[in-house]
Coordinates of N, CA, C and O in Angstrom, one line a residue:
M1 N 9.3 -11.7 -8.4 CA 8.0 -11.8 -8.8 C 7.1 -11.3 -7.7 O 7.2 -11.7 -6.6
T2 N 6.2 -10.4 -8.0 CA 5.2 -9.8 -7.0 C 4.1 -10.8 -6.8 O 3.5 -11.2 -7.8
V3 N 3.8 -11.1 -5.6 CA 2.6 -12.0 -5.3 C 1.4 -11.1 -5.3 O 1.4 -10.1 -4.6
R4 N 0.3 -11.5 -6.0 CA -0.8 -10.7 -6.0 C -1.8 -11.4 -5.0 O -2.0 -12.6 -5.0
R5 N -2.6 -10.6 -4.3 CA -3.6 -11.1 -3.5 C -4.9 -10.4 -3.6 O -4.9 -9.3 -4.2
P6 N -6.0 -11.0 -3.3 CA -7.3 -10.3 -3.6 C -7.3 -9.0 -2.9 O -6.9 -8.8 -1.7
F7 N -7.8 -8.1 -3.6 CA -8.1 -6.7 -3.1 C -9.3 -6.7 -2.2 O -10.2 -7.4 -2.5
P8 N -9.3 -5.9 -1.2 CA -10.5 -5.9 -0.3 C -11.9 -5.7 -1.1 O -11.8 -4.8 -2.0
Q9 N -12.8 -6.3 -0.8 CA -14.1 -6.2 -1.5 C -15.2 -5.5 -0.7 O -16.2 -5.1 -1.2
R10 N -14.9 -5.3 0.6 CA -15.9 -4.5 1.5 C -15.1 -3.5 2.1 O -14.3 -3.7 3.1
I11 N -15.4 -2.2 1.8 CA -14.6 -1.1 2.3 C -15.5 0.0 2.9 O -16.5 0.4 2.4
L12 N -15.0 0.3 4.2 CA -15.7 1.4 4.9 C -14.7 2.6 4.8 O -13.5 2.5 5.2
I13 N -15.3 3.7 4.4 CA -14.5 5.0 4.4 C -15.1 5.8 5.5 O -16.2 6.0 5.6
Y14 N -14.1 6.2 6.4 CA -14.6 6.9 7.7 C -13.8 8.2 7.8 O -12.6 8.3 7.5
G15 N -14.5 9.2 8.3 CA -13.9 10.4 8.6 C -14.8 11.5 8.9 O -16.0 11.2 9.0
V16 N -14.4 12.7 9.1 CA -15.3 13.8 9.6 C -16.1 14.3 8.4 O -15.7 14.1 7.2
Y17 N -17.1 15.1 8.7 CA -17.8 15.8 7.6 C -16.8 16.7 6.8 O -16.1 17.5 7.5
G18 N -16.8 16.6 5.5 CA -15.9 17.5 4.7 C -14.6 16.8 4.4 O -13.8 17.5 3.7
A19 N -14.3 15.6 4.9 CA -13.1 14.9 4.5 C -13.0 14.5 3.1 O -11.9 14.3 2.6
G20 N -14.1 14.2 2.5 CA -14.1 13.7 1.1 C -14.5 12.3 1.0 O -14.0 11.5 0.1
K21 N -15.2 11.7 2.0 CA -15.6 10.3 2.0 C -16.3 9.9 0.7 O -16.0 8.9 0.1
S22 N -17.3 10.7 0.4 CA -18.1 10.3 -0.8 C -17.3 10.4 -2.1 O -17.5 9.6 -3.0
T23 N -16.5 11.5 -2.2 CA -15.6 11.6 -3.4 C -14.7 10.5 -3.5 O -14.5 9.9 -4.6
L24 N -14.1 10.0 -2.4 CA -13.2 8.8 -2.5 C -14.0 7.6 -2.8 O -13.6 6.7 -3.6
A25 N -15.2 7.4 -2.2 CA -16.0 6.3 -2.5 C -16.4 6.1 -4.0 O -16.3 5.0 -4.6
L26 N -16.7 7.3 -4.6 CA -17.0 7.3 -6.0 C -15.8 6.9 -6.8 O -15.8 6.1 -7.8
E27 N -14.6 7.4 -6.4 CA -13.4 7.1 -7.2 C -13.0 5.6 -7.0 O -12.6 5.0 -8.0
L28 N -13.1 5.1 -5.8 CA -12.8 3.7 -5.7 C -13.7 2.8 -6.3 O -13.4 1.7 -7.0
S29 N -15.0 3.2 -6.3 CA -16.0 2.4 -7.0 C -15.7 2.3 -8.6 O -15.8 1.3 -9.2
R30 N -15.3 3.4 -9.1 CA -15.0 3.5 -10.5 C -13.7 2.7 -10.8 O -13.7 2.0 -11.8
R31 N -12.7 2.8 -10.0 CA -11.4 2.1 -10.2 C -11.5 0.7 -10.1 O -10.9 -0.1 -10.7
L32 N -12.2 0.3 -9.0 CA -12.2 -1.1 -8.6 C -13.4 -2.0 -9.0 O -13.4 -3.2 -8.9
G33 N -14.5 -1.3 -9.5 CA -15.6 -1.9 -10.0 C -16.5 -2.5 -8.8 O -17.2 -3.4 -9.0
L34 N -16.4 -1.9 -7.6 CA -17.1 -2.3 -6.5 C -18.4 -1.4 -6.3 O -18.3 -0.2 -6.6
P35 N -19.5 -1.9 -5.9 CA -20.6 -1.1 -5.7 C -20.5 -0.1 -4.5 O -20.1 -0.5 -3.4
W36 N -20.8 1.2 -4.8 CA -20.8 2.2 -3.7 C -22.2 2.5 -3.3 O -23.1 2.6 -4.1
Q37 N -22.4 2.4 -2.0 CA -23.7 2.7 -1.4 C -23.6 4.0 -0.6 O -23.0 4.0 0.5
P38 N -24.1 5.1 -1.1 CA -24.1 6.4 -0.3 C -24.9 6.3 0.9 O -26.2 6.0 0.9
V39 N -24.3 6.5 2.1 CA -24.9 6.3 3.4 C -26.1 7.3 3.5 O -27.2 6.9 4.1
D40 N -26.0 8.5 3.0 CA -27.1 9.4 3.2 C -28.4 8.9 2.6 O -29.5 9.2 3.0
E41 N -28.3 8.1 1.4 CA -29.5 7.6 0.8 C -30.2 6.6 1.7 O -31.3 6.3 1.5
L42 N -29.4 6.0 2.5 CA -30.0 5.0 3.5 C -30.6 5.6 4.7 O -31.3 4.9 5.5
T43 N -30.1 6.8 5.1 CA -30.4 7.3 6.4 C -31.3 8.6 6.4 O -31.9 9.0 7.5
W44 N -31.6 9.2 5.3 CA -32.4 10.4 5.1 C -33.5 10.1 4.0 O -33.2 9.7 3.0
E45 N -34.7 10.4 4.4 CA -35.9 10.4 3.5 C -36.1 11.8 3.0 O -35.5 12.8 3.5
P46 N -37.0 12.0 2.0 CA -37.3 13.4 1.5 C -37.8 14.2 2.7 O -38.3 13.8 3.7
G47 N -37.4 15.5 2.5 CA -37.7 16.5 3.6 C -36.7 16.4 4.8 O -37.0 16.9 5.9
W48 N -35.6 15.8 4.6 CA -34.6 15.6 5.6 C -35.2 14.9 6.9 O -34.8 15.1 8.0
K49 N -36.1 14.0 6.6 CA -36.6 13.2 7.6 C -35.7 12.0 7.9 O -35.4 11.2 7.0
E50 N -35.2 11.9 9.2 CA -34.3 10.8 9.5 C -35.0 9.4 9.5 O -36.1 9.3 10.1
V51 N -34.4 8.5 8.8 CA -34.9 7.1 8.9 C -34.8 6.6 10.3 O -33.7 6.8 10.9
P52 N -35.8 5.9 10.8 CA -35.7 5.4 12.2 C -34.5 4.5 12.3 O -34.1 3.7 11.3
M53 N -33.8 4.5 13.4 CA -32.6 3.8 13.6 C -32.8 2.3 13.4 O -31.8 1.6 12.7
P54 N -33.8 1.6 13.8 CA -33.9 0.2 13.5 C -33.9 -0.1 12.0 O -33.4 -1.1 11.5
V55 N -34.5 0.8 11.2 CA -34.6 0.7 9.8 C -33.2 0.9 9.1 O -32.7 0.2 8.2
Q56 N -32.5 1.9 9.7 CA -31.1 2.2 9.2 C -30.2 0.9 9.5 O -29.5 0.5 8.6
R57 N -30.4 0.4 10.7 CA -29.5 -0.8 11.0 C -29.9 -2.0 10.0 O -29.0 -2.7 9.5
D58 N -31.2 -2.2 9.8 CA -31.6 -3.3 8.8 C -31.0 -3.0 7.5 O -30.6 -3.9 6.7
R59 N -31.1 -1.8 7.0 CA -30.5 -1.4 5.6 C -29.1 -1.6 5.6 O -28.6 -2.2 4.5
I60 N -28.3 -1.2 6.6 CA -26.9 -1.4 6.6 C -26.5 -2.9 6.7 O -25.6 -3.3 6.1
A61 N -27.2 -3.6 7.5 CA -26.9 -5.0 7.7 C -27.1 -5.7 6.3 O -26.3 -6.6 6.1
A62 N -28.2 -5.4 5.7 CA -28.4 -6.0 4.3 C -27.3 -5.7 3.3 O -26.8 -6.6 2.6
I63 N -26.7 -4.5 3.3 CA -25.5 -4.2 2.5 C -24.3 -5.0 3.0 O -23.6 -5.6 2.1
C64 N -24.1 -5.0 4.2 CA -22.9 -5.7 4.8 C -23.0 -7.3 4.6 O -21.9 -7.8 4.7
R65 N -24.1 -7.8 4.3 CA -24.1 -9.3 4.0 C -23.7 -9.5 2.6 O -23.5 -10.7 2.2
K66 N -23.7 -8.5 1.8 CA -23.3 -8.7 0.4 C -21.7 -9.0 0.2 O -20.9 -8.7 1.1
K67 N -21.4 -9.5 -1.0 CA -20.0 -9.9 -1.2 C -19.1 -8.7 -1.3 O -17.9 -8.8 -0.9
S68 N -19.6 -7.6 -1.9 CA -18.8 -6.5 -2.0 C -19.6 -5.2 -1.9 O -20.7 -5.2 -2.1
W69 N -18.9 -4.2 -1.4 CA -19.5 -2.9 -1.1 C -18.5 -1.8 -0.7 O -17.4 -2.2 -0.2
I70 N -18.9 -0.6 -0.9 CA -18.1 0.5 -0.4 C -19.2 1.4 0.4 O -20.2 1.7 -0.2
L71 N -18.9 1.7 1.6 CA -19.8 2.7 2.4 C -19.0 3.9 2.6 O -17.8 3.9 3.0
D72 N -19.6 5.0 2.4 CA -19.0 6.3 2.6 C -19.2 7.0 4.0 O -19.6 8.1 4.0
G73 N -19.1 6.2 5.0 CA -19.3 6.7 6.3 C -20.1 5.7 7.2 O -20.5 4.6 6.7
A74 N -20.2 6.0 8.5 CA -20.9 5.1 9.4 C -21.4 5.9 10.6 O -20.6 6.6 11.2
Y75 N -22.6 5.8 11.0 CA -23.1 6.5 12.2 C -22.8 5.6 13.4 O -22.8 4.3 13.3
K76 N -22.6 6.2 14.5 CA -22.3 5.4 15.7 C -23.3 4.4 16.1 O -22.9 3.4 16.6
D77 N -24.5 4.6 15.8 CA -25.6 3.6 16.2 C -25.6 2.3 15.4 O -26.3 1.4 15.7
W78 N -24.8 2.3 14.3 CA -24.7 1.1 13.5 C -23.3 0.9 12.9 O -23.1 0.0 12.1
L79 N -22.3 1.6 13.5 CA -21.0 1.4 13.1 C -20.4 0.0 13.3 O -19.7 -0.5 12.5
D80 N -21.1 -0.7 14.3 CA -20.6 -2.1 14.5 C -20.8 -3.0 13.3 O -20.1 -3.9 13.1
L81 N -21.8 -2.8 12.5 CA -22.2 -3.6 11.4 C -21.1 -3.6 10.3 O -20.6 -4.7 9.9
P82 N -20.8 -2.4 9.8 CA -19.7 -2.6 8.7 C -18.4 -2.9 9.3 O -17.6 -3.6 8.7
L83 N -18.1 -2.5 10.6 CA -16.8 -2.9 11.2 C -16.7 -4.5 11.3 O -15.6 -5.0 11.1
A84 N -17.8 -5.1 11.5 CA -17.8 -6.6 11.6 C -17.6 -7.3 10.3 O -17.1 -8.4 10.3
S85 N -17.9 -6.7 9.2 CA -17.8 -7.3 7.9 C -16.8 -6.7 6.9 O -16.5 -7.3 5.8
A86 N -16.3 -5.5 7.3 CA -15.3 -4.8 6.3 C -14.0 -5.6 6.2 O -13.5 -6.2 7.2
D87 N -13.4 -5.6 5.0 CA -12.1 -6.1 4.8 C -11.1 -5.0 5.0 O -9.9 -5.2 5.2
L88 N -11.5 -3.7 4.8 CA -10.7 -2.6 4.8 C -11.4 -1.3 5.4 O -12.5 -1.0 4.9
V89 N -10.8 -0.6 6.3 CA -11.3 0.7 6.7 C -10.3 1.7 6.2 O -9.1 1.6 6.4
I90 N -10.8 2.8 5.5 CA -9.9 3.8 5.0 C -10.3 5.0 5.9 O -11.4 5.5 5.9
G91 N -9.4 5.5 6.7 CA -9.7 6.6 7.6 C -9.1 7.9 7.0 O -7.9 7.9 6.6
L92 N -9.9 8.9 6.9 CA -9.4 10.2 6.3 C -9.3 11.2 7.5 O -10.3 11.8 8.0
D93 N -8.1 11.1 8.1 CA -7.8 11.9 9.3 C -7.2 13.3 9.0 O -6.0 13.5 9.3
F94 N -7.9 14.1 8.2 CA -7.4 15.4 7.8 C -7.7 16.4 8.9 O -8.5 16.3 9.7
S95 N -6.9 17.5 8.8 CA -7.1 18.6 9.8 C -8.4 19.3 9.8 O -9.2 19.2 8.8
R96 N -8.8 19.8 11.0 CA -10.0 20.6 11.0 C -10.1 21.7 10.0 O -11.2 21.9 9.4
G97 N -9.0 22.4 9.9 CA -9.0 23.6 8.9 C -9.4 23.1 7.5 O -10.3 23.7 6.9
L98 N -8.8 22.0 7.1 CA -9.0 21.6 5.7 C -10.5 21.0 5.6 O -11.2 21.4 4.7
T99 N -10.9 20.2 6.5 CA -12.2 19.6 6.4 C -13.3 20.7 6.6 O -14.3 20.6 5.8
L100 N -13.1 21.6 7.4 CA -14.1 22.7 7.6 C -14.2 23.6 6.4 O -15.3 23.9 5.9
R101 N -13.1 23.9 5.8 CA -13.1 24.7 4.5 C -13.8 24.0 3.4 O -14.6 24.5 2.7
R102 N -13.5 22.7 3.3 CA -14.2 21.8 2.3 C -15.6 21.8 2.5 O -16.5 21.9 1.6
L103 N -16.1 21.6 3.8 CA -17.5 21.5 4.1 C -18.2 22.8 3.9 O -19.3 22.8 3.3
L104 N -17.6 23.9 4.2 CA -18.2 25.2 4.0 C -18.3 25.5 2.5 O -19.4 26.1 2.0
R105 N -17.3 25.2 1.8 CA -17.3 25.4 0.3 C -18.4 24.6 -0.4 O -19.2 25.1 -1.2
R106 N -18.5 23.2 0.1 CA -19.5 22.4 -0.5 C -20.9 22.8 -0.1 O -21.8 22.9 -0.9
T107 N -21.1 23.2 1.1 CA -22.4 23.7 1.6 C -22.8 25.0 0.8 O -24.0 25.0 0.3
A108 N -21.9 25.9 0.7 CA -22.2 27.1 -0.1 C -22.6 26.8 -1.5 O -23.5 27.3 -2.1
R109 N -21.9 25.8 -2.2 CA -22.2 25.5 -3.5 C -23.5 24.8 -3.6 O -24.3 25.1 -4.6
L110 N -23.8 23.9 -2.7 CA -25.1 23.2 -2.8 C -26.2 24.2 -2.5 O -27.3 24.0 -3.1
I111 N -26.0 25.1 -1.7 CA -27.1 26.1 -1.4 C -27.4 26.9 -2.7 O -28.5 27.2 -3.1
S112 N -26.2 27.4 -3.3 CA -26.4 28.3 -4.4 C -26.9 27.6 -5.6 O -27.6 28.2 -6.4
T113 N -26.6 26.3 -5.8 CA -27.1 25.7 -7.0 C -28.4 25.0 -6.8 O -29.0 24.6 -7.8
G114 N -28.7 24.7 -5.6 CA -30.0 24.0 -5.4 C -30.0 22.5 -5.7 O -30.9 21.8 -5.9
E115 N -28.7 22.0 -5.8 CA -28.5 20.6 -6.3 C -29.1 19.6 -5.4 O -29.0 19.8 -4.1
V116 N -29.7 18.6 -5.9 CA -30.3 17.5 -5.1 C -29.2 16.6 -4.5 O -28.3 16.3 -5.2
I117 N -29.2 16.4 -3.2 CA -28.2 15.6 -2.5 C -28.6 14.1 -2.5 O -27.9 13.2 -3.0
C118 N -29.7 13.9 -1.8 CA -30.1 12.5 -1.6 C -31.6 12.4 -1.4 O -32.2 13.3 -0.7
N119 N -32.2 11.5 -2.1 CA -33.7 11.3 -1.9 C -34.5 12.6 -2.1 O -35.4 12.8 -1.3
G120 N -34.0 13.5 -3.0 CA -34.7 14.8 -3.2 C -34.4 15.8 -2.3 O -35.0 16.9 -2.4
N121 N -33.5 15.6 -1.3 CA -33.2 16.7 -0.4 C -32.2 17.7 -1.0 O -31.4 17.3 -1.9
R122 N -32.3 18.9 -0.5 CA -31.4 19.9 -0.9 C -30.9 20.7 0.4 O -31.6 20.8 1.4
E123 N -29.7 21.2 0.3 CA -29.2 22.1 1.4 C -29.9 23.5 1.1 O -30.0 23.9 0.0
T124 N -30.2 24.1 2.2 CA -30.7 25.4 2.2 C -29.9 26.2 3.2 O -29.3 25.8 4.1
L125 N -30.1 27.6 3.1 CA -29.5 28.5 4.1 C -30.0 28.2 5.4 O -29.3 28.2 6.4
G126 N -31.4 28.0 5.5 CA -32.0 27.6 6.8 C -31.5 26.4 7.4 O -31.2 26.3 8.6
S127 N -31.2 25.3 6.6 CA -30.6 24.1 7.2 C -29.2 24.3 7.6 O -28.7 23.7 8.6
A128 N -28.5 25.1 6.9 CA -27.1 25.4 7.2 C -27.0 26.2 8.5 O -25.9 26.1 9.2
L129 N -27.9 26.9 8.8 CA -28.0 27.7 10.0 C -28.8 27.1 11.2 O -28.8 27.8 12.3
S130 N -29.3 26.0 10.9 CA -30.2 25.4 12.0 C -29.4 24.7 13.1 O -28.2 24.5 13.0
S131 N -30.1 24.2 14.1 CA -29.5 23.5 15.2 C -29.0 22.1 14.7 O -28.3 21.4 15.4
E132 N -29.6 21.7 13.5 CA -29.2 20.4 12.9 C -28.3 20.5 11.8 O -28.1 19.7 10.9
S133 N -27.5 21.6 11.7 CA -26.6 21.9 10.7 C -25.4 20.9 10.6 O -24.9 20.6 11.7
I134 N -25.1 20.6 9.4 CA -24.0 19.7 9.2 C -22.7 20.4 9.6 O -21.7 19.8 10.1
I135 N -22.7 21.7 9.6 CA -21.5 22.5 10.1 C -21.3 22.3 11.6 O -20.3 22.1 12.1
L136 N -22.4 22.3 12.4 CA -22.4 22.1 13.8 C -22.0 20.6 14.0 O -21.3 20.4 15.0
W137 N -22.5 19.7 13.3 CA -22.2 18.3 13.4 C -20.7 18.1 13.3 O -20.1 17.3 14.0
H138 N -20.1 18.9 12.3 CA -18.6 18.8 12.1 C -17.9 19.1 13.4 O -17.0 18.4 13.9
F139 N -18.3 20.2 14.1 CA -17.6 20.7 15.3 C -17.9 19.6 16.4 O -16.9 19.3 17.2
A140 N -19.1 19.1 16.5 CA -19.4 18.2 17.6 C -18.8 16.9 17.5 O -18.5 16.2 18.5
S141 N -18.4 16.4 16.3 CA -18.0 15.1 16.1 C -16.5 14.9 15.7 O -15.9 13.8 15.7
Y142 N -15.9 16.0 15.4 CA -14.5 16.0 14.9 C -13.5 15.3 15.8 O -12.9 14.3 15.3
G143 N -13.4 15.6 17.0 CA -12.4 15.0 17.9 C -12.8 13.6 18.2 O -11.8 12.7 18.2
R144 N -14.1 13.2 18.3 CA -14.4 11.8 18.6 C -14.1 10.9 17.4 O -13.5 9.9 17.6
K145 N -14.4 11.4 16.2 CA -14.1 10.6 15.0 C -12.6 10.4 14.8 O -12.2 9.3 14.4
R146 N -11.9 11.5 15.1 CA -10.5 11.4 14.8 C -9.8 10.5 15.8 O -8.9 9.7 15.4
R147 N -10.2 10.6 17.1 CA -9.7 9.6 18.1 C -10.0 8.2 17.7 O -9.2 7.3 17.8
R148 N -11.3 7.9 17.3 CA -11.7 6.6 16.9 C -10.8 6.1 15.7 O -10.3 4.9 15.8
M149 N -10.6 6.9 14.8 CA -9.8 6.4 13.5 C -8.3 6.1 14.0 O -7.8 5.1 13.6
R150 N -7.8 7.0 14.9 CA -6.4 6.8 15.3 C -6.3 5.5 16.2 O -5.3 4.8 16.1
R151 N -7.3 5.2 17.0 CA -7.3 4.0 17.8 C -7.4 2.8 16.9 O -6.6 1.8 17.2
W152 N -8.2 2.8 15.9 CA -8.3 1.7 15.0 C -7.0 1.5 14.2 O -6.5 0.3 14.1
A153 N -6.4 2.5 13.9 CA -5.1 2.4 13.1 C -3.9 1.8 14.0 O -3.1 1.1 13.5
A154 N -4.0 2.2 15.2 CA -2.9 1.8 16.2 C -3.2 0.3 16.6 O -2.2 -0.4 16.8
D155 N -4.4 -0.1 16.7 CA -4.7 -1.5 17.2 C -6.0 -2.0 16.7 O -6.9 -2.0 17.5
S156 N -6.1 -2.3 15.5 CA -7.4 -2.7 15.0 C -7.7 -4.1 15.3 O -6.9 -5.1 14.9
P157 N -8.8 -4.4 16.0 CA -9.2 -5.8 16.4 C -9.9 -6.5 15.2 O -10.1 -7.6 15.2
G158 N -10.1 -5.6 14.2 CA -11.0 -6.2 13.0 C -10.2 -6.0 11.7 O -9.1 -6.5 11.5
P159 N -10.9 -5.3 10.8 CA -10.3 -5.1 9.5 C -9.0 -4.3 9.4 O -8.7 -3.5 10.3
Q160 N -8.3 -4.5 8.3 CA -7.1 -3.7 8.1 C -7.5 -2.2 8.1 O -8.6 -1.8 7.5
V161 N -6.7 -1.3 8.6 CA -7.0 0.2 8.6 C -5.9 0.9 7.9 O -4.7 0.8 8.3
L162 N -6.3 1.7 6.9 CA -5.4 2.6 6.3 C -5.7 4.0 6.7 O -6.9 4.4 6.5
L163 N -4.9 4.7 7.4 CA -5.2 6.0 7.9 C -4.3 7.1 7.1 O -3.1 7.0 7.0
F164 N -5.0 8.0 6.4 CA -4.4 9.1 5.7 C -4.6 10.4 6.4 O -5.7 10.7 6.7
R165 N -3.4 11.0 6.7 CA -3.5 12.3 7.4 C -3.5 13.6 6.6 O -3.8 14.6 7.0
T166 N -3.2 13.3 5.2 CA -3.2 14.5 4.3 C -3.8 14.0 3.0 O -3.7 12.8 2.6
P167 N -4.4 14.9 2.2 CA -4.8 14.5 0.8 C -3.7 14.0 0.0 O -3.9 13.2 -0.8
A168 N -2.5 14.6 0.2 CA -1.3 14.1 -0.6 C -1.0 12.6 -0.3 O -0.7 11.9 -1.3
E169 N -1.1 12.2 0.9 CA -0.9 10.8 1.3 C -1.9 9.9 0.6 O -1.6 8.9 -0.1
L170 N -3.2 10.4 0.6 CA -4.2 9.6 -0.1 C -4.0 9.6 -1.6 O -4.1 8.6 -2.2
D171 N -3.6 10.7 -2.2 CA -3.4 10.8 -3.6 C -2.3 9.8 -4.0 O -2.3 9.2 -5.1
G172 N -1.2 9.8 -3.2 CA -0.1 8.8 -3.5 C -0.5 7.4 -3.4 O -0.2 6.6 -4.3
W173 N -1.4 7.0 -2.5 CA -1.9 5.7 -2.5 C -2.8 5.4 -3.7 O -2.6 4.3 -4.3
L174 N -3.7 6.4 -4.1 CA -4.5 6.2 -5.2 C -3.7 6.1 -6.5 O -4.0 5.3 -7.4
A175 N -2.6 6.8 -6.6 CA -1.7 6.8 -7.8 C -1.2 5.3 -7.9 O -0.9 4.9 -9.1
E176 N -0.9 4.6 -6.9 CA -0.4 3.2 -6.9 C -1.4 2.2 -7.2 O -1.1 1.1 -7.5
L177 N -2.7 2.6 -7.0 CA -3.8 1.7 -7.2 C -4.2 1.6 -8.6 O -4.6 2.6 -9.2
S178 N -4.1 0.4 -9.1 CA -4.6 0.3 -10.5 C -5.9 -0.5 -10.5 O -6.3 -1.1 -9.5
P179 N -6.6 -0.5 -11.6 CA -7.9 -1.2 -11.7 C -7.8 -2.6 -11.4 O -6.7 -3.2 -11.7
V180 N -8.8 -3.2 -10.8 CA -8.8 -4.6 -10.6 C -8.9 -5.4 -11.8 O -9.6 -5.0 -12.8
S181 N -8.1 -6.5 -11.9 CA -8.1 -7.3 -13.1 C -9.4 -8.2 -13.2 O -10.1 -8.2 -12.2
S182 N -9.4 -9.0 -14.2 CA -10.7 -9.9 -14.3 C -10.7 -10.9 -13.2 O -11.8 -11.5 -12.9
E183 N -9.6 -11.1 -12.5 CA -9.6 -12.1 -11.5 C -9.9 -11.5 -10.1 O -9.8 -12.2 -9.1
G184 N -10.3 -10.2 -10.1 CA -10.6 -9.6 -8.9 C -9.5 -9.2 -8.0 O -9.5 -9.2 -6.9
R185 N -8.3 -8.9 -8.7 CA -7.1 -8.7 -7.9 C -6.6 -7.3 -8.3 O -6.7 -6.9 -9.4
A186 N -6.0 -6.6 -7.3 CA -5.3 -5.3 -7.6 C -3.8 -5.6 -7.1 O -3.5 -6.6 -6.4
P187 N -3.0 -4.7 -7.5 CA -1.6 -4.8 -7.0 C -1.5 -4.9 -5.5 O -2.3 -4.2 -4.8
S188 N -0.5 -5.7 -5.0 CA -0.4 -5.7 -3.5 C 0.7 -4.8 -3.1 O 1.4 -4.2 -3.9

């Protein structure tokens, strides 16, 4: 007989730009019935105006006090908040080539369609070529985020860490994950 235990109710998805954090957050929210809070909606106002850091911290702290949540990322200035209350960290430790291709493809699609991303913001060719480009952020943060995820997976002082190095590994885990039952449990 398989013993079932409560599935984590507070999940932080962490990875580099283009890893698929938001896509995974949406899928987990759908499968598990947990509320997903897109980080970009908390950190960017219309016109790509960055929310002041104390306000970002307050917003994230309010979410982290809730019983259940999924966050699709964490900025270094408030990473401590979800790490202190998460039950599970999912690290998407995918290769630079894969994540960069995904990021470039997504950016090109968003520019060409004019799709609204968060709080009325849109990607433009100007933003993609600016000094604040998400593509440049990818290059600047890739190594640091990857080392951080690997350190957590090797010796997490806090929540459980699942580290996926390929999309196939992640897909395999998702295939084994069934929806949560009415008792708030998933297969162990």
